[in-house]
mmCIF file of C-alpha atoms in Angstrom:
data_model
loop_
_atom_site.group_PDB
_atom_site.id
_atom_site.type_symbol
_atom_site.label_atom_id
_atom_site.label_comp_id
_atom_site.label_asym_id
_atom_site.label_seq_id
_atom_site.Cartn_x
_atom_site.Cartn_y
_atom_site.Cartn_z
ATOM 1 C CA ALA A 1 0.000 0.000 0.000
ATOM 2 C CA ARG A 2 1.169 3.500 -0.785
ATOM 3 C CA THR A 3 1.624 5.889 2.115
ATOM 4 C CA GLY A 4 2.156 9.634 2.121
ATOM 5 C CA PRO A 5 0.988 12.262 -0.328
ATOM 6 C CA VAL A 6 0.267 11.317 -3.901
ATOM 7 C CA PRO A 7 1.930 13.712 -6.380
ATOM 8 C CA ALA A 8 -0.431 15.702 -8.565
ATOM 9 C CA THR A 9 -0.199 14.567 -12.155
ATOM 10 C CA LEU A 10 -1.476 16.054 -15.345
ATOM 11 C CA ALA A 11 -2.935 14.178 -18.274
ATOM 12 C CA GLY A 12 -0.120 13.247 -20.620
ATOM 13 C CA TYR A 13 2.952 11.073 -20.890
ATOM 14 C CA VAL A 14 6.731 11.045 -21.222
ATOM 15 C CA LEU A 15 8.679 8.774 -23.562
ATOM 16 C CA GLY A 16 12.231 8.531 -22.313
ATOM 17 C CA GLY A 17 15.036 6.021 -22.441
ATOM 18 C CA ASN A 18 13.437 2.631 -21.993
ATOM 19 C CA THR A 19 10.446 3.960 -20.077
ATOM 20 C CA ILE A 20 6.976 5.296 -20.655
ATOM 21 C CA GLN A 21 5.645 7.483 -17.875
ATOM 22 C CA LEU A 22 1.878 7.951 -17.801
ATOM 23 C CA GLY A 23 0.908 11.282 -16.295
ATOM 24 C CA ILE A 24 3.262 14.225 -15.989
ATOM 25 C CA THR A 25 4.163 16.242 -12.934
ATOM 26 C CA SER A 26 6.239 19.005 -14.533
ATOM 27 C CA THR A 27 7.582 20.307 -17.833
ATOM 28 C CA THR A 28 10.728 21.649 -16.143
ATOM 29 C CA GLY A 29 13.842 20.851 -18.184
ATOM 30 C CA TYR A 30 11.923 20.470 -21.443
ATOM 31 C CA GLY A 31 11.901 22.845 -24.376
ATOM 32 C CA THR A 32 8.197 23.101 -25.137
ATOM 33 C CA VAL A 33 6.071 23.771 -28.192
ATOM 34 C CA PRO A 34 2.555 25.106 -27.581
ATOM 35 C CA LEU A 35 -0.170 23.354 -29.538
ATOM 36 C CA ALA A 36 -3.231 25.052 -31.007
ATOM 37 C CA PRO A 37 -6.643 23.636 -30.130
ATOM 38 C CA SER A 38 -8.025 21.326 -32.811
ATOM 39 C CA THR A 39 -10.623 22.965 -35.036
ATOM 40 C CA THR A 40 -12.264 19.598 -35.731
ATOM 41 C CA VAL A 41 -12.074 17.581 -32.489
ATOM 42 C CA PRO A 42 -13.153 19.362 -29.282
ATOM 43 C CA GLY A 43 -10.622 18.869 -26.476
ATOM 44 C CA ASP A 44 -7.847 17.721 -28.821
ATOM 45 C CA TRP A 45 -4.768 19.557 -30.089
ATOM 46 C CA SER A 46 -3.349 20.247 -33.547
ATOM 47 C CA THR A 47 0.037 19.025 -34.758
ATOM 48 C CA MET A 48 3.103 20.928 -33.486
ATOM 49 C CA SER A 49 4.979 23.435 -35.594
ATOM 50 C CA GLY A 50 8.308 22.422 -37.029
ATOM 51 C CA CYS A 51 10.793 22.806 -39.861
ATOM 52 C CA TYR A 52 13.169 20.759 -41.947
ATOM 53 C CA GLY A 53 16.075 22.046 -43.931
ATOM 54 C CA PHE A 54 19.053 21.284 -46.095
ATOM 55 C CA PRO A 55 21.813 23.635 -44.855
ATOM 56 C CA ASP A 56 24.326 22.712 -47.599
ATOM 57 C CA LEU A 57 21.906 23.144 -50.514
ATOM 58 C CA PRO A 58 21.021 26.408 -52.280
ATOM 59 C CA PRO A 59 18.147 28.491 -50.867
ATOM 60 C CA PRO A 60 15.333 28.229 -50.314
ATOM 61 C CA ASN A 61 16.493 25.332 -48.190
ATOM 62 C CA GLN A 62 14.406 25.559 -45.001
ATOM 63 C CA PHE A 63 10.704 24.719 -44.917
ATOM 64 C CA CYS A 64 8.421 25.342 -41.952
ATOM 65 C CA GLY A 65 4.979 23.930 -41.307
ATOM 66 C CA THR A 66 4.071 21.062 -38.981
ATOM 67 C CA LEU A 67 6.014 18.184 -37.415
ATOM 68 C CA LEU A 68 4.999 14.782 -36.074
ATOM 69 C CA LEU A 69 7.146 12.485 -33.933
ATOM 70 C CA ASP A 70 5.766 9.112 -35.083
ATOM 71 C CA VAL A 71 6.866 6.259 -32.821
ATOM 72 C CA GLY A 72 5.536 3.677 -35.282
ATOM 73 C CA ILE A 73 8.140 4.129 -38.034
ATOM 74 C CA VAL A 74 11.927 4.439 -38.475
ATOM 75 C CA GLU A 75 11.837 6.319 -41.788
ATOM 76 C CA MET A 76 11.045 10.018 -42.341
ATOM 77 C CA PHE A 77 8.389 11.516 -44.603
ATOM 78 C CA LEU A 78 8.692 15.040 -46.002
ATOM 79 C CA ASP A 79 5.677 16.754 -47.548
ATOM 80 C CA LEU A 80 6.405 19.462 -50.114
ATOM 81 C CA ALA A 81 5.390 20.195 -53.679
ATOM 82 C CA PRO A 82 7.991 18.849 -56.144
ATOM 83 C CA ALA A 83 8.523 22.314 -57.674
ATOM 84 C CA ASP A 84 9.502 23.698 -54.243
ATOM 85 C CA ARG A 85 12.207 21.131 -53.411
ATOM 86 C CA PRO A 86 15.764 22.468 -53.478
ATOM 87 C CA ALA A 87 18.150 21.282 -56.187
ATOM 88 C CA GLY A 88 20.058 18.238 -54.929
ATOM 89 C CA ALA A 89 17.438 17.208 -52.342
ATOM 90 C CA GLU A 90 15.762 14.549 -54.438
ATOM 91 C CA ALA A 91 16.748 11.197 -55.946
ATOM 92 C CA GLN A 92 14.451 8.784 -57.741
ATOM 93 C CA ASP A 93 14.056 5.078 -57.047
ATOM 94 C CA CYS A 94 15.636 5.091 -53.606
ATOM 95 C CA ALA A 95 16.682 1.574 -52.607
ATOM 96 C CA LYS A 96 14.740 1.614 -49.325
ATOM 97 C CA GLY A 97 11.776 3.499 -50.717
ATOM 98 C CA GLY A 98 11.132 1.380 -53.805
ATOM 99 C CA ASN A 99 10.003 3.677 -56.608
ATOM 100 C CA ALA A 100 9.712 6.584 -54.223
ATOM 101 C CA SER A 101 11.514 9.869 -54.420
ATOM 102 C CA CYS A 102 13.909 10.238 -51.471
ATOM 103 C CA VAL A 103 16.551 12.562 -50.097
ATOM 104 C CA PRO A 104 19.889 11.291 -51.465
ATOM 105 C CA VAL A 105 22.430 9.588 -49.220
ATOM 106 C CA GLY A 106 25.094 12.120 -48.199
ATOM 107 C CA THR A 107 22.660 15.047 -47.910
ATOM 108 C CA SER A 108 22.860 17.122 -44.704
ATOM 109 C CA MET A 109 19.542 17.839 -42.990
ATOM 110 C CA GLN A 110 18.331 19.776 -39.973
ATOM 111 C CA ILE A 111 15.088 19.242 -38.053
ATOM 112 C CA ILE A 112 13.576 21.879 -35.774
ATOM 113 C CA ALA A 113 10.661 21.215 -33.410
ATOM 114 C CA GLY A 114 8.816 24.475 -32.761
ATOM 115 C CA SER A 115 9.904 27.862 -34.010
ATOM 116 C CA PRO A 116 13.299 28.386 -35.696
ATOM 117 C CA SER A 117 13.828 31.430 -33.457
ATOM 118 C CA ALA A 118 13.134 29.448 -30.251
ATOM 119 C CA PRO A 119 13.298 25.704 -31.002
ATOM 120 C CA ALA A 120 12.195 23.158 -28.405
ATOM 121 C CA ALA A 121 14.557 20.703 -30.099
ATOM 122 C CA SER A 122 16.927 20.849 -33.027
ATOM 123 C CA TYR A 123 19.162 18.201 -34.510
ATOM 124 C CA SER A 124 21.222 17.680 -37.642
ATOM 125 C CA PHE A 125 22.304 14.573 -39.496
ATOM 126 C CA THR A 126 23.537 13.332 -42.845
ATOM 127 C CA VAL A 127 21.292 10.889 -44.696
ATOM 128 C CA ALA A 128 23.164 7.570 -44.688
ATOM 129 C CA ASP A 129 22.730 3.922 -45.604
ATOM 130 C CA GLU A 130 23.488 3.071 -41.955
ATOM 131 C CA PRO A 131 21.920 5.905 -39.933
ATOM 132 C CA GLN A 132 23.246 6.971 -36.559
ATOM 133 C CA GLY A 133 21.420 8.591 -33.635
ATOM 134 C CA PRO A 134 18.211 10.413 -34.580
ATOM 135 C CA ALA A 135 18.783 10.095 -38.351
ATOM 136 C CA PRO A 136 16.018 8.185 -40.164
ATOM 137 C CA THR A 137 16.600 4.979 -42.107
ATOM 138 C CA TYR A 138 15.666 7.076 -45.170
ATOM 139 C CA ALA A 139 13.770 10.310 -45.906
ATOM 140 C CA GLN A 140 10.999 9.951 -48.486
ATOM 141 C CA TRP A 141 9.282 12.798 -50.309
ATOM 142 C CA ILE A 142 5.486 13.022 -50.424
ATOM 143 C CA ASP A 143 3.900 15.209 -53.107
ATOM 144 C CA SER A 144 1.830 17.756 -51.205
ATOM 145 C CA SER A 145 1.078 21.449 -51.097
ATOM 146 C CA ASN A 146 1.609 21.297 -47.306
ATOM 147 C CA VAL A 147 4.930 21.592 -45.495
ATOM 148 C CA PHE A 148 5.103 18.691 -43.050
ATOM 149 C CA VAL A 149 7.742 16.374 -41.607
ATOM 150 C CA ASN A 150 7.052 13.014 -39.981
ATOM 151 C CA THR A 151 10.339 12.370 -38.177
ATOM 152 C CA GLY A 152 9.690 8.736 -37.302
ATOM 153 C CA ARG A 153 10.791 7.455 -33.881
ATOM 154 C CA ARG A 154 14.568 7.782 -34.126
ATOM 155 C CA PRO A 155 14.654 11.249 -32.452
ATOM 156 C CA LEU A 156 13.841 9.327 -29.254
ATOM 157 C CA LEU A 157 17.477 8.161 -29.368
ATOM 158 C CA ALA A 158 18.532 11.766 -28.653
ATOM 159 C CA PHE A 159 15.558 13.278 -26.790
ATOM 160 C CA ASP A 160 12.987 12.461 -24.155
ATOM 161 C CA TYR A 161 9.525 13.466 -25.399
ATOM 162 C CA LEU A 162 6.697 14.877 -23.292
ATOM 163 C CA TYR A 163 3.035 15.304 -24.246
ATOM 164 C CA ASP A 164 0.962 17.542 -21.957
ATOM 165 C CA ALA A 165 -2.645 16.800 -22.947
ATOM 166 C CA ARG A 166 -4.155 19.168 -20.397
ATOM 167 C CA CYS A 167 -2.276 22.347 -21.320
ATOM 168 C CA GLY A 168 -1.561 21.541 -24.973
ATOM 169 C CA ASN A 169 2.221 21.332 -25.064
ATOM 170 C CA VAL A 170 4.809 18.918 -26.328
ATOM 171 C CA GLY A 171 8.342 19.005 -25.007
ATOM 172 C CA PHE A 172 11.808 17.733 -25.767
ATOM 173 C CA ARG A 173 14.733 17.204 -23.392
ATOM 174 C CA ALA A 174 18.163 16.277 -24.766
ATOM 175 C CA LYS A 175 19.546 13.042 -23.325
#
């Protein structure tokens, strides 16, 4: 039986290391991104803001819209209209993506969760056949008029992730 005071917890969770913590007690130590209320589902939140970029490619080379940390996949998906993609950021028939258009191996990328002027998390990597750290197994292009990045789950190798369902925040803490 538990004795003593029970800590107050908020609706949400933390994904960190090899643990999942249900309920959160604080966002201290996390860079946070405020979420906007959903316009379609009462009581839910919209996707966080975020950016992806190609620092070594000619401008425009940074694209900001929304970001999703998707724990169900190891690859990355980038939404952007084909005409807007920077020169050198696209290769056809990627080995891991089948007939898909992907970011070529050897390309430097940067991911920003939140605003570029005050990121909650930021990391860089080079697309590789054998990815390291938060780098995806591959980065596949999706033809879309939206700017969106689905990072996959590999950022969890570099960051703990917090979701505050009550106040509408997500947070990242470097490991």
